[in-house]
XYZ file of C-alpha atoms in Angstrom:
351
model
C 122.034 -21.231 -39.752
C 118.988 -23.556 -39.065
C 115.744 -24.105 -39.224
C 114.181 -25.961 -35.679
C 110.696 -28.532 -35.905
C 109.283 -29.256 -32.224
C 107.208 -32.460 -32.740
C 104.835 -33.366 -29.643
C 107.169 -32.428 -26.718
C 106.409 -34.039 -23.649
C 108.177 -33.092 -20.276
C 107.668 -35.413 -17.556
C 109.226 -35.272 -13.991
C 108.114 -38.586 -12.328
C 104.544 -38.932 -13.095
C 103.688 -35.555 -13.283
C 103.793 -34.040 -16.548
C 104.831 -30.605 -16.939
C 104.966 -29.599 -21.233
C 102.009 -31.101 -22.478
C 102.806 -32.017 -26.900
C 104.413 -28.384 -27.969
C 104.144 -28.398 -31.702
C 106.144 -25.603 -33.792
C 108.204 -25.007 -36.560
C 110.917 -21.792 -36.233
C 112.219 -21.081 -39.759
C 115.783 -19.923 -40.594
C 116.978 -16.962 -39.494
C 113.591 -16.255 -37.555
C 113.656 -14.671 -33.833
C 110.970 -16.426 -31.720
C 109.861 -15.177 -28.206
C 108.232 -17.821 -25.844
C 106.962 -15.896 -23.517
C 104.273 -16.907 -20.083
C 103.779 -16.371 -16.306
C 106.575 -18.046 -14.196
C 106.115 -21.369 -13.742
C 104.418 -22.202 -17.354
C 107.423 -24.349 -18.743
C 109.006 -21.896 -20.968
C 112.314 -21.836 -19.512
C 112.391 -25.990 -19.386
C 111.140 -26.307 -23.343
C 114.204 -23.982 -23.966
C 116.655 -26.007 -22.071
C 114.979 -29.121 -23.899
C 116.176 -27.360 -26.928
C 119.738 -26.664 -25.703
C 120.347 -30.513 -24.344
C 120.330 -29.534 -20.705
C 116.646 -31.230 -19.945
C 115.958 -35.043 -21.512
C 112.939 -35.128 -23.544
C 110.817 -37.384 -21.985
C 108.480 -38.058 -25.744
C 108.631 -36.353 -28.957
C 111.300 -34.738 -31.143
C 113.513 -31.564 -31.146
C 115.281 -31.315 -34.967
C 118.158 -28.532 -35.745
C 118.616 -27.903 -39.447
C 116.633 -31.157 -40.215
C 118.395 -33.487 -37.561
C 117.442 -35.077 -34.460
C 119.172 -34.060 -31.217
C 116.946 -35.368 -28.803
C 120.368 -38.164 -27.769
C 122.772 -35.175 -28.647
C 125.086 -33.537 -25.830
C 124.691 -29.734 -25.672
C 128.213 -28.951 -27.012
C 127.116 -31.025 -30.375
C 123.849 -28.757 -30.994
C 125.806 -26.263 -32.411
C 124.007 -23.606 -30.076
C 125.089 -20.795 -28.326
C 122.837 -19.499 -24.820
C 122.551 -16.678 -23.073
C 122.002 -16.593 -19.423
C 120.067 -14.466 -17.055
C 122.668 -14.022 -14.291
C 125.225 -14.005 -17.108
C 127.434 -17.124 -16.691
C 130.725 -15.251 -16.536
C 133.960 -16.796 -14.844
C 135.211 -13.605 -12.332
C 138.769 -14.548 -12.526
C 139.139 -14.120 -16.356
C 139.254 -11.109 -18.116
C 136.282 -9.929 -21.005
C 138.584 -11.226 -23.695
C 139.394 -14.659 -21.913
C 136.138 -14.840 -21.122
C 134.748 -14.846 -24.747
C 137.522 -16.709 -25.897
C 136.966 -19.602 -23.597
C 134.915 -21.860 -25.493
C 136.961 -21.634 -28.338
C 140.231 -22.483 -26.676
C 138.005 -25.651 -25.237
C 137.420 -25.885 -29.114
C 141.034 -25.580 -30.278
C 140.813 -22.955 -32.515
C 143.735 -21.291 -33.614
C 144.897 -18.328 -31.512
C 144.726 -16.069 -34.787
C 141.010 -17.371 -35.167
C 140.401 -16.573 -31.616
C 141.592 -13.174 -31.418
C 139.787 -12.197 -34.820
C 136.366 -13.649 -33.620
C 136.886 -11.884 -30.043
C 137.939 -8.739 -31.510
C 135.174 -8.922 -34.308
C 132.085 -9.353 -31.770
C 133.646 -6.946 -29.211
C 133.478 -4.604 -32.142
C 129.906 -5.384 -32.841
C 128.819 -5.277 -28.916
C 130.870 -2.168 -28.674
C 133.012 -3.393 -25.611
C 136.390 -3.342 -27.707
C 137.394 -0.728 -24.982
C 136.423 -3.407 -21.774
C 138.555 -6.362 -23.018
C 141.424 -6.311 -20.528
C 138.800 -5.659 -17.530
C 137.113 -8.321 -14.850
C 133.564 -9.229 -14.688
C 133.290 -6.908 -11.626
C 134.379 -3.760 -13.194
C 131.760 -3.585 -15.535
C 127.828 -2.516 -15.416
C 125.140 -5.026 -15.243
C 124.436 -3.918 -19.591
C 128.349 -4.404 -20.016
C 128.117 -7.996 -18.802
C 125.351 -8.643 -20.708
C 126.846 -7.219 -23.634
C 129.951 -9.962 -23.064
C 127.505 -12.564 -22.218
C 126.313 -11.965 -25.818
C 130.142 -11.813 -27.423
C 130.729 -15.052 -25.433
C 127.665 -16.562 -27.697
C 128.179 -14.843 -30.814
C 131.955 -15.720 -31.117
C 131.036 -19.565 -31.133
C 129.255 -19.135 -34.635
C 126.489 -21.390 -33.975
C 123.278 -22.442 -36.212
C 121.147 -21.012 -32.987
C 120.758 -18.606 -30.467
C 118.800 -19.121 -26.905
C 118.070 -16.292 -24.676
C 116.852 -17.175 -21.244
C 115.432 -14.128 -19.691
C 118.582 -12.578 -20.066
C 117.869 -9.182 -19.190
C 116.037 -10.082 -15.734
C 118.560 -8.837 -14.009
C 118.506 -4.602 -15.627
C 116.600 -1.857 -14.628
C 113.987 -0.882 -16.416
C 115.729 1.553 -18.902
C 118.419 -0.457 -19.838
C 116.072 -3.427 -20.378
C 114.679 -1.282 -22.743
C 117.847 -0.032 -24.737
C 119.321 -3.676 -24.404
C 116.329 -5.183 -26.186
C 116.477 -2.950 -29.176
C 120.581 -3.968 -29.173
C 119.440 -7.526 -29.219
C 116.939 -7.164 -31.658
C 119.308 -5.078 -33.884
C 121.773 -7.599 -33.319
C 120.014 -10.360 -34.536
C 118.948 -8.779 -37.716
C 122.543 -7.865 -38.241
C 123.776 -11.677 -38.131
C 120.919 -13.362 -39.222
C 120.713 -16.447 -36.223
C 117.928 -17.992 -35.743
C 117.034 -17.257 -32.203
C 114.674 -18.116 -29.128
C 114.385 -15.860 -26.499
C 112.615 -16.801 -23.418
C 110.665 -13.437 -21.426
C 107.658 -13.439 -19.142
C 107.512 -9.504 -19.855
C 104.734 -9.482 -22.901
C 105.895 -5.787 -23.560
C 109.481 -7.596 -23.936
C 108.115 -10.240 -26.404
C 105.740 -7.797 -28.648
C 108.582 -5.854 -29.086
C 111.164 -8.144 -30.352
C 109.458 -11.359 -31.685
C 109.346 -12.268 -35.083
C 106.614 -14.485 -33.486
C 105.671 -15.413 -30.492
C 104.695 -18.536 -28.197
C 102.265 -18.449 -25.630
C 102.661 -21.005 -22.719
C 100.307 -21.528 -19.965
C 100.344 -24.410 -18.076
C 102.695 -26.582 -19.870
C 100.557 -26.031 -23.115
C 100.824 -23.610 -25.930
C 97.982 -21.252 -26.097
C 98.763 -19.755 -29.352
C 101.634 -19.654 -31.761
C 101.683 -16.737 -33.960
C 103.279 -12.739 -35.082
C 102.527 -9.968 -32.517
C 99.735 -8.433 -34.239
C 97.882 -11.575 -34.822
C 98.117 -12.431 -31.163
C 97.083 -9.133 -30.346
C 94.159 -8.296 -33.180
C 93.001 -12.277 -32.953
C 93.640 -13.514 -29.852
C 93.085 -17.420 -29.407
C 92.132 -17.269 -26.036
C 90.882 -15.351 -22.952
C 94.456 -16.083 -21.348
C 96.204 -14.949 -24.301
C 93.811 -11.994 -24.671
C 94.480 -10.398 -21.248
C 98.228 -11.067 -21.360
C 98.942 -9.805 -24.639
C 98.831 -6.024 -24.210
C 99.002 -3.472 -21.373
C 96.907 -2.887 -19.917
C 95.405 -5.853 -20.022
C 91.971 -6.363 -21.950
C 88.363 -5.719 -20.536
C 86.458 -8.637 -19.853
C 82.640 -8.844 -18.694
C 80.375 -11.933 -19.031
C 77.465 -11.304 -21.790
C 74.619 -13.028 -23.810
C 75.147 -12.848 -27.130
C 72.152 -12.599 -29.443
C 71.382 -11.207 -32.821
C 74.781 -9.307 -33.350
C 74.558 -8.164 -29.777
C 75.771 -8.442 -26.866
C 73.622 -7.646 -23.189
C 76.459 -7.020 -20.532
C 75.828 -6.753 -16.946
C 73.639 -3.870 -15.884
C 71.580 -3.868 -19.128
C 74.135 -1.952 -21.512
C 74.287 -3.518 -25.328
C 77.258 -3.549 -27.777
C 77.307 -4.367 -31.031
C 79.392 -7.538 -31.643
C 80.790 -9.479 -34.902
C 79.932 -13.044 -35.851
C 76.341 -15.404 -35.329
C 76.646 -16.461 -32.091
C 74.240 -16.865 -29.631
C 74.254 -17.766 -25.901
C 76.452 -17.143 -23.012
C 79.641 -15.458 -23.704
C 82.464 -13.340 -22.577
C 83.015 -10.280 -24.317
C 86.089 -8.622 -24.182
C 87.431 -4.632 -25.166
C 90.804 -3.449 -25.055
C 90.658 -0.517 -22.762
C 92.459 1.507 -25.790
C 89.711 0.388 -28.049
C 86.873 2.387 -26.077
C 85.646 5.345 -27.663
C 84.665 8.366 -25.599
C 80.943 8.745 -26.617
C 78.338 10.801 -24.697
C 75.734 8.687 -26.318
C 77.981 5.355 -26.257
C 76.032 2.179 -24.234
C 79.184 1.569 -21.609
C 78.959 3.757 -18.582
C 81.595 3.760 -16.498
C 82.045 5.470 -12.977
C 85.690 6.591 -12.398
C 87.302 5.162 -9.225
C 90.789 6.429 -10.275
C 93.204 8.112 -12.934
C 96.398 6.773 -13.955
C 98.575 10.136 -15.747
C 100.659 8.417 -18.583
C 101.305 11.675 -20.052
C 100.291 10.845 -23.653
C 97.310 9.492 -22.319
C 95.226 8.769 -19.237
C 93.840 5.087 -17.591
C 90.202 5.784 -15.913
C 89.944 3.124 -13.836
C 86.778 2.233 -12.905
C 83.039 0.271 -12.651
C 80.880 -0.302 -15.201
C 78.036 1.736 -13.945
C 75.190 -0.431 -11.534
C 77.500 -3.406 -11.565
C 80.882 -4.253 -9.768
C 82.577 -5.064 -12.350
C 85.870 -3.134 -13.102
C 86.872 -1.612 -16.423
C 89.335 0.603 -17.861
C 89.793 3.105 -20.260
C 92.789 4.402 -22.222
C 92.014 7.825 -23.488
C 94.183 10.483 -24.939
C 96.029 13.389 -23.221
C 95.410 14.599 -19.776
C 92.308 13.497 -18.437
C 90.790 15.468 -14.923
C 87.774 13.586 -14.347
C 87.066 13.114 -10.352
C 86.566 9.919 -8.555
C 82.919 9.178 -8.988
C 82.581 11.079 -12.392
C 80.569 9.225 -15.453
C 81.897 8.784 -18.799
C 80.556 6.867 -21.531
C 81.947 5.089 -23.971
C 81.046 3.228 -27.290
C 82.338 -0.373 -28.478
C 83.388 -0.979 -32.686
C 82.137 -4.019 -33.106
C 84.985 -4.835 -34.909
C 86.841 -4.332 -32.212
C 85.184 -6.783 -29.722
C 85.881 -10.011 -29.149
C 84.162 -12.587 -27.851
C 85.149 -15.899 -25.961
C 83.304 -19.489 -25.311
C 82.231 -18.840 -21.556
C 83.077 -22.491 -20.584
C 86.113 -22.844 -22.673
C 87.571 -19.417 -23.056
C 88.587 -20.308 -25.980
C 87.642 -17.224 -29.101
C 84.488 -17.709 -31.092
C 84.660 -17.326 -34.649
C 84.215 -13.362 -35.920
């Protein structure tokens, strides 16, 4: 097992510089999401990690040692691909032993390591079959045994369940999760699903644009968020944002409705809600005029204006909500639930 430091990574391509100084230190044993839009440089930091991308400036250290000149196979790390990486000729079991026969492990040390993760991934039963007789999870599942049978200090997950519907993403996340626990590898996992990264992160970090927006557990990101970026792509639906002058603890949003907000600031902000953090209030200062319901079951998203103005809001509110298009509900704002962002910047003011 290892512990990674990422000091000042730079990724150039010609002159055009793509991961702008990433700073972070993963502990042993820890499960780290990066997660981002596409196109945000999460995928190329983790291929910096795993030797398949040159670092162009800065350092990459594995258990205290510099790998920045080191091949891939002398990392000591194991990744997992999205489209799988399996060879269709071979069998599950040659398959996951392939690595280690490049290796030159014994064949008794083979067989117990293949038949030990198989175990684990529950595929014992799939050994003797191809690639192609086997679901899109069952792959993935020997995707995973391929990695886990190496033994290595790391683990590197590259959107590896891309390619799943929706309800096996979901049971397959909780497997990896679970899995990870279980052997105790510290592990990056690379998702541009937020919902994906929430749920199995350790912690989590936040790329956009080459640069990290915020490095830190679920919660935090989501209670505290560094940013209006990270803000409305941490949690779903996203957050409510409306541009507001702060002054005296409150805050004037457009159409003349005030909210109570924390800290001393004063001046132009933005002010943001989480729609699950309005409270239905018949005397609360946010109006909003439904456009449109969204039936969750649990609960209900009123989509809608905030009342004299054009801009949208929404609203999470419990069970089954009827209200018709054009209805008015009001809603109040904790103030310790607001946030509020530098309007130039976006970057949070201080609570």
């Amino acid at each position: 097992m290892a512990d990674i430091q990422l000091k000042d990574l730079v990724k150039s391509y010609g002159p055009t510089e793509v991961l702008h100084h990433i700073e972070g230190d993963i502990k042993d044993g820890e499960f780290i999401v990066i997660v981002g839009p596409s196109g945000c440089g999460k995928s190329t930091l983790l291929r910096m990690i795993a030797g398949l991308e040159t670092v162009t400036s800065g350092e990459i250290a594995i258990g205290g040692k510099r790998v920045n000149e080191l091949e891939p196979a002398s990392r000591d790390i194991a990744m997992v691909f999205q489209n799988y990486a399996l060879y269709p000729h071979m069998s599950v079991r040659e398959n996951m032993a392939y690595g280690l026969k490049i290796r030159k492990l014994s064949k008794e040390e083979i067989n117990r390591r293949v038949e030990e993760a198989a175990e684990i991934l529950e595929i014992k039963q799939y050994l003797d079959r191809k690639p192609r007789q086997l679901s899109g999870g069952q792959r993935q599942r020997v995707a995973m045994g391929r990695a886990i049978v190496r033994d290595p200090q790391v683990f590197l997950f590259d959107e590896p369940l891309s390619n799943l519907d929706a309800k096996l993403r979901v049971q397959m996340r909780l497997e990896i999760r679970k899995l990870q626990q279980r052997l105790g590898v510290t592990s990056i996992y690379v998702t541009h699903d937020q919902v994906e990264a929430m749920t199995l992160g350790d912690r989590l970090m936040v790329l956009n644009g080459g640069y990290v927006e915020q490095f830190g557990t679920p919660i935090e990101l989501y209670d505290r968020p560094a940013s209006v970026f990270v803000a409305g792509f941490i949690g779903s639906p996203a957050m409510n944002f409306l541009p507001a002058e702060v002054q005296n603890g409150q805050a004037l949003l457009p159409g003349g409705a005030q909210v109570p907000v924390m800290g001393q600031h004063s001046g132009q902000a933005t002010f943001g809600i989480r729609p699950e953090h309005l409270q239905a209030d018949e005397a609360g200062p946010i109006a909003i005029q439904i456009d449109m319901l969204e039936q969750l079951g649990a609960n209900t998203l009123l989509h809608g204006r905030l009342q004299g103005t054009d801009h949208t809001l929404v609203a999470s509110v419990p069970g089954h909500a009827t209200d018709a298009p054009g209805t008015l509900r009001r809603f109040a704002v904790p103030a310790e639930r607001s946030h509020l962002f530098d309007a130039a910047s976006g970057k949070r003011l201080a609570d």
